[in-house]
PDB file of C-alpha atoms in Angstrom:
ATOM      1  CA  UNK A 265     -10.813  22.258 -75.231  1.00  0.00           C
ATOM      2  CA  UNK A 266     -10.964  21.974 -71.505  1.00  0.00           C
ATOM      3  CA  UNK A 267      -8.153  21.957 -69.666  1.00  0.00           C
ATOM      4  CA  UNK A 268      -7.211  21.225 -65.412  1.00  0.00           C
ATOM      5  CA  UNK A 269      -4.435  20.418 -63.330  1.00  0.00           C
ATOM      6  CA  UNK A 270      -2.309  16.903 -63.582  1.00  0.00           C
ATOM      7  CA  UNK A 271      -0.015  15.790 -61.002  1.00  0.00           C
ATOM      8  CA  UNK A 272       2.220  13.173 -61.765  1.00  0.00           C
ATOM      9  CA  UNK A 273       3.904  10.930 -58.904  1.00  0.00           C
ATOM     10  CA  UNK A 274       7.382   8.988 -59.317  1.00  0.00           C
ATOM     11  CA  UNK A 275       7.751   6.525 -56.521  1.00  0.00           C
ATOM     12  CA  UNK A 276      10.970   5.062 -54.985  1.00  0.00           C
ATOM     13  CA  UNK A 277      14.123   4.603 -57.204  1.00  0.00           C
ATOM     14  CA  UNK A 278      12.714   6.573 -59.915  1.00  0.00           C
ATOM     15  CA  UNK A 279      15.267   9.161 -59.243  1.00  0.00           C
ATOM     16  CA  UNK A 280      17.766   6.864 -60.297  1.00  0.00           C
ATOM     17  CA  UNK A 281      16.652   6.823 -64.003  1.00  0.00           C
ATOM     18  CA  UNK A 282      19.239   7.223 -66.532  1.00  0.00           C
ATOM     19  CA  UNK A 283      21.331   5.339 -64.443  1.00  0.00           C
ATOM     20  CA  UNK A 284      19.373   2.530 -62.752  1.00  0.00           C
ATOM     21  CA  UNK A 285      19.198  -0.854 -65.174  1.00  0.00           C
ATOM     22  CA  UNK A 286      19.068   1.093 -68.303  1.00  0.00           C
ATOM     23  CA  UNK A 287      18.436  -2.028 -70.038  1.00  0.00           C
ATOM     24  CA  UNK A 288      15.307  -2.440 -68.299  1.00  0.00           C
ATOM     25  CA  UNK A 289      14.409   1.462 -67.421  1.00  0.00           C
ATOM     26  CA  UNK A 290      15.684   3.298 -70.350  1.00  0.00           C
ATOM     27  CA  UNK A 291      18.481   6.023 -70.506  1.00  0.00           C
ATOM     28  CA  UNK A 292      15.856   8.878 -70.063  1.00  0.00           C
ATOM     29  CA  UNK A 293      16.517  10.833 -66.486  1.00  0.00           C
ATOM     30  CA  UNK A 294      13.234  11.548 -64.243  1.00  0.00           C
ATOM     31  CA  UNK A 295      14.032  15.443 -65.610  1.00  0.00           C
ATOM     32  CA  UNK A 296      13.508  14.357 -69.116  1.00  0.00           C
ATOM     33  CA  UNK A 297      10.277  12.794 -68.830  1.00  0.00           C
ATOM     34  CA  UNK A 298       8.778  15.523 -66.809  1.00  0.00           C
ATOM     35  CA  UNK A 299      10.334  18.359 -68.828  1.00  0.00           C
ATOM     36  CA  UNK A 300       8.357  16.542 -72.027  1.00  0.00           C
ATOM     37  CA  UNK A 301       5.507  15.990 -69.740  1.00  0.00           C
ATOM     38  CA  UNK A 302       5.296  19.439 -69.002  1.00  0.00           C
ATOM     39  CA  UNK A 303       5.973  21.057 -72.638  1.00  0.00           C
ATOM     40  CA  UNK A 304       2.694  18.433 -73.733  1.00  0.00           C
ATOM     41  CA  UNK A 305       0.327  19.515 -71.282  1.00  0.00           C
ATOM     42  CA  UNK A 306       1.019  23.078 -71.642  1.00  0.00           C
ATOM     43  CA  UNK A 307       0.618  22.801 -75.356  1.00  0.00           C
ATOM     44  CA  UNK A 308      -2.964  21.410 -74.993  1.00  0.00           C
ATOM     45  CA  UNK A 309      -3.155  24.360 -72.425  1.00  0.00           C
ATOM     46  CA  UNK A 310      -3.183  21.929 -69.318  1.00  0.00           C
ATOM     47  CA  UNK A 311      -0.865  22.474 -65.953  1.00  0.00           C
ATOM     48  CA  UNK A 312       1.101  19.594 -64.984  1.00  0.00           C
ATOM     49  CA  UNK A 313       3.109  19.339 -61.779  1.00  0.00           C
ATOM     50  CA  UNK A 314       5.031  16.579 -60.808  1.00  0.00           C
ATOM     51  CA  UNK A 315       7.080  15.252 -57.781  1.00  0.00           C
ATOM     52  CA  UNK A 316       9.201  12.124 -57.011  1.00  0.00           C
ATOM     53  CA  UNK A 317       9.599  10.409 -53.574  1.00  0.00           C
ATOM     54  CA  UNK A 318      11.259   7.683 -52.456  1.00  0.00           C
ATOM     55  CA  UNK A 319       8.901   7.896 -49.130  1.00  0.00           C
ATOM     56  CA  UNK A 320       5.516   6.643 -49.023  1.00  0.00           C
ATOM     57  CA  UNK A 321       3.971   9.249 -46.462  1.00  0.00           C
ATOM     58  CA  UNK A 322       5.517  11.899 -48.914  1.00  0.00           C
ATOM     59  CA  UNK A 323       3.590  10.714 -51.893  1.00  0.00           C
ATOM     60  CA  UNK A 324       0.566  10.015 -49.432  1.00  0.00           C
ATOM     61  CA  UNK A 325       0.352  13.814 -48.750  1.00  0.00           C
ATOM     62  CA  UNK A 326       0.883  14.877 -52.482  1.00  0.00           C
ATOM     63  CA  UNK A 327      -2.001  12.583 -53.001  1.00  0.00           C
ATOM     64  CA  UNK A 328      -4.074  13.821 -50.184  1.00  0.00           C
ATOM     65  CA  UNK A 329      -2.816  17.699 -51.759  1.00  0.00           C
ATOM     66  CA  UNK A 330      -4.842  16.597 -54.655  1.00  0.00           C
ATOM     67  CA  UNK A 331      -8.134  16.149 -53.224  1.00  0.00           C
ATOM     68  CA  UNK A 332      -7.558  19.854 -52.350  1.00  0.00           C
ATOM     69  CA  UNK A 333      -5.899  21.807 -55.043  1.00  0.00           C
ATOM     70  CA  UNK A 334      -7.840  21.417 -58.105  1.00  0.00           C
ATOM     71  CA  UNK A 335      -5.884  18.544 -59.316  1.00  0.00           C
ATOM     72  CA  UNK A 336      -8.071  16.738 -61.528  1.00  0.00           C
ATOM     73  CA  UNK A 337      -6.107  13.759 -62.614  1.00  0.00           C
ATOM     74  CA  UNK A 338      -3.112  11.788 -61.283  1.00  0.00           C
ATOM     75  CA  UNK A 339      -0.656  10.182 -62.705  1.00  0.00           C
ATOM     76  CA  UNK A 340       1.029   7.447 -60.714  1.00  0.00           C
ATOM     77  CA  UNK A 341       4.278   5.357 -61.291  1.00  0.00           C
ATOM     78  CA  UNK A 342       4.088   3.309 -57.516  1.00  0.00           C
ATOM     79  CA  UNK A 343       7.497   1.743 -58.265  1.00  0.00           C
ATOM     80  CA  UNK A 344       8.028  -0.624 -55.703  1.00  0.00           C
ATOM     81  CA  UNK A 345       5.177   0.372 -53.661  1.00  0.00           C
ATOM     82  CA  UNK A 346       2.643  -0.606 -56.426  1.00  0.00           C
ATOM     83  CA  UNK A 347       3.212  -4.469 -54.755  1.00  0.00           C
ATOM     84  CA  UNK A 348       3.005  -3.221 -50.932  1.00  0.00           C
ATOM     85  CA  UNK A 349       1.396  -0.401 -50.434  1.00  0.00           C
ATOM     86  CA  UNK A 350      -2.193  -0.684 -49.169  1.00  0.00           C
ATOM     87  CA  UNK A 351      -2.128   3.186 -47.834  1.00  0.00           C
ATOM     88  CA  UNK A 352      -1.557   4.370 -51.063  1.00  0.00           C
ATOM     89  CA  UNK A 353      -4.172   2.773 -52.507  1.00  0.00           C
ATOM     90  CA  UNK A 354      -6.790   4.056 -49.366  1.00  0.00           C
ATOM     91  CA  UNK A 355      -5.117   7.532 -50.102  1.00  0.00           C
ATOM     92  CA  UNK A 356      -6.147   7.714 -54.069  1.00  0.00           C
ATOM     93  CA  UNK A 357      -9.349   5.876 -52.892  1.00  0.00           C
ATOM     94  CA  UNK A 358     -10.078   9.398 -50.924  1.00  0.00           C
ATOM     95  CA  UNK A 359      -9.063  11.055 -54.536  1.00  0.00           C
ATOM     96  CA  UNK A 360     -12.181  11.913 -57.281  1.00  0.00           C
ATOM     97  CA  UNK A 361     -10.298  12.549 -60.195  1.00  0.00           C
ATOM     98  CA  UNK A 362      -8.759  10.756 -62.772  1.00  0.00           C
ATOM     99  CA  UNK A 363      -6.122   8.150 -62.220  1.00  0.00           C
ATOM    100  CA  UNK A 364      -3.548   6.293 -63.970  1.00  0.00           C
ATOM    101  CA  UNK A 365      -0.889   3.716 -63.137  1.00  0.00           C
ATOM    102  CA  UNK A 366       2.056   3.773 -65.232  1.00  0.00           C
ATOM    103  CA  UNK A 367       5.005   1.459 -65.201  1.00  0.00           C
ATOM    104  CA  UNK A 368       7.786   2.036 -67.378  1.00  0.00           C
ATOM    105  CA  UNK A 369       8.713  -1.870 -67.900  1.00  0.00           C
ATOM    106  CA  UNK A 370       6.218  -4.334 -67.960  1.00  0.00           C
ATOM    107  CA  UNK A 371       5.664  -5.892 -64.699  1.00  0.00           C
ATOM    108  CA  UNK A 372       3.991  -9.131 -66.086  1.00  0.00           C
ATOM    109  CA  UNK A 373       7.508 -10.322 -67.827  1.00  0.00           C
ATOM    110  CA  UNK A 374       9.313  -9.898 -64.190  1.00  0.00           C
ATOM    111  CA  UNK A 375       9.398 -11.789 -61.259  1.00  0.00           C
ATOM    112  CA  UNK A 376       6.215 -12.748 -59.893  1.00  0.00           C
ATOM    113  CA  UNK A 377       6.198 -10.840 -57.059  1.00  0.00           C
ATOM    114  CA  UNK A 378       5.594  -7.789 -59.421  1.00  0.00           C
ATOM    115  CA  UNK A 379       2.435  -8.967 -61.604  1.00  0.00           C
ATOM    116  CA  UNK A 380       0.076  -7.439 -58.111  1.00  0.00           C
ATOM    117  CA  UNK A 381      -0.522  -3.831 -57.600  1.00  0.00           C
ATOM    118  CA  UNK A 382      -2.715  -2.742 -54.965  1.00  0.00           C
ATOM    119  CA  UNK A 383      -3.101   0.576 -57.184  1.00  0.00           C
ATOM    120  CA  UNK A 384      -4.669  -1.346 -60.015  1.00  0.00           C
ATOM    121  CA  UNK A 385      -7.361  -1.679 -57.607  1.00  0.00           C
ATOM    122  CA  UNK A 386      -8.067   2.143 -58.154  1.00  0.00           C
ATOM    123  CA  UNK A 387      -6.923   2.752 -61.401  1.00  0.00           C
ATOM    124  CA  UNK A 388      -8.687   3.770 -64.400  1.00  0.00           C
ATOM    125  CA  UNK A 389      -5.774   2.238 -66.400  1.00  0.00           C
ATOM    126  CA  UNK A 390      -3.015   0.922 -66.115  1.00  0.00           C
ATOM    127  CA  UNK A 391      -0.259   1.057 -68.973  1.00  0.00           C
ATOM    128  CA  UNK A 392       2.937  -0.659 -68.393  1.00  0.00           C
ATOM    129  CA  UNK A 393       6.017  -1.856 -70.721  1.00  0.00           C
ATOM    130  CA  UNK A 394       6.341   1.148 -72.843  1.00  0.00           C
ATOM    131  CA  UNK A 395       9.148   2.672 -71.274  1.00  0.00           C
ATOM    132  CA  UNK A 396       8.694   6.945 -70.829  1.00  0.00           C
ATOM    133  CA  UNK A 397       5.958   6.435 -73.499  1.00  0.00           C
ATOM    134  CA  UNK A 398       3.711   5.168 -71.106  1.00  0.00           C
ATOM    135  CA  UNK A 399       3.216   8.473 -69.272  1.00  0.00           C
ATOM    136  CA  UNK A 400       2.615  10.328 -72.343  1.00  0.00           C
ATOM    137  CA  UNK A 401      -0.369   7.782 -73.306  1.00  0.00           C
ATOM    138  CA  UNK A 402      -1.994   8.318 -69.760  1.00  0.00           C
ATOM    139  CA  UNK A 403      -1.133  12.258 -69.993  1.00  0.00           C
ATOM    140  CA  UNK A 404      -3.376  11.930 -73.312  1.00  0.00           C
ATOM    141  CA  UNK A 405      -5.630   9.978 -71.699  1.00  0.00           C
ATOM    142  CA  UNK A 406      -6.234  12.640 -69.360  1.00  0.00           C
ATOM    143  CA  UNK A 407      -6.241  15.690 -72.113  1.00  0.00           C
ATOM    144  CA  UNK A 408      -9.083  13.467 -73.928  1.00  0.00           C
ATOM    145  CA  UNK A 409     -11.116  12.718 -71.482  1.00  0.00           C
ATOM    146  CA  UNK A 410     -10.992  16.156 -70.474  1.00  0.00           C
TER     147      UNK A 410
END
């Protein structure tokens, strides 16, 4: 079984989950997915670290981290930034590994101003609409592609 490092990024608003919309994000915090994040990777015998910002430069820099640390996969939920952000696409551009874009609703039933991401354009998938259950499909993703 190989194993490696995962970092998972939660963009802007993200911290808000629990709270935020329910009816669209779910009643799960931002600690409960990466707490069951964290217990699945280290049962396959993987290390998972993950950070939320609601700052664009601060997920830039986890990003550039990456390139740096071993990471071999990353995780992304853009939030709002999947529809704006052009430096965070050039920043996982400058990343090797692995990456997946996660949404926890799905994008293509919202307003249209949501159905582009710029981080699509990098992505090796892209999973959206399945609420918290999305990041444990890409975090298998990852473990089985190894």
């Amino acid at each position: 079984m190989m194993s490696g490092k995962v970092l998972v990024l939660h963009g802007p608003n993200l911290n808000l989950l629990g709270t935020r919309e329910p009816e669209i994000y779910g009643h799960e915090t931002l600690a409960d997915i990466d707490n069951a994040l964290r217990e699945h990777a280290v049962l396959e015998g993987w290390e998972l670290a993950s950070r939320q910002s609601n700052h664009e430069g601060e997920l830039i820099d986890a990003i550039h981290a990456a390139r740096l640390d071993g990471t071999v996969a990353i995780i992304i939920n853009p939030a709002a930034y999947t529809h704006t952000s052009v430096a965070i696409l050039d920043a996982l551009n400058a990343f090797d590994g692995t990456v997946i874009e996660v949404h926890l609703s799905n994008v293509h039933k919202r307003e249209s101003f949501r159905h582009h991401s710029y981080v699509s354009l990098r992505a090796d998938g892209v999973i959206a609409g399945l609420g918290s259950q999305g990041y444990h499909a890409a975090l298998d993703a990852v473990i089985r592609k190894g």
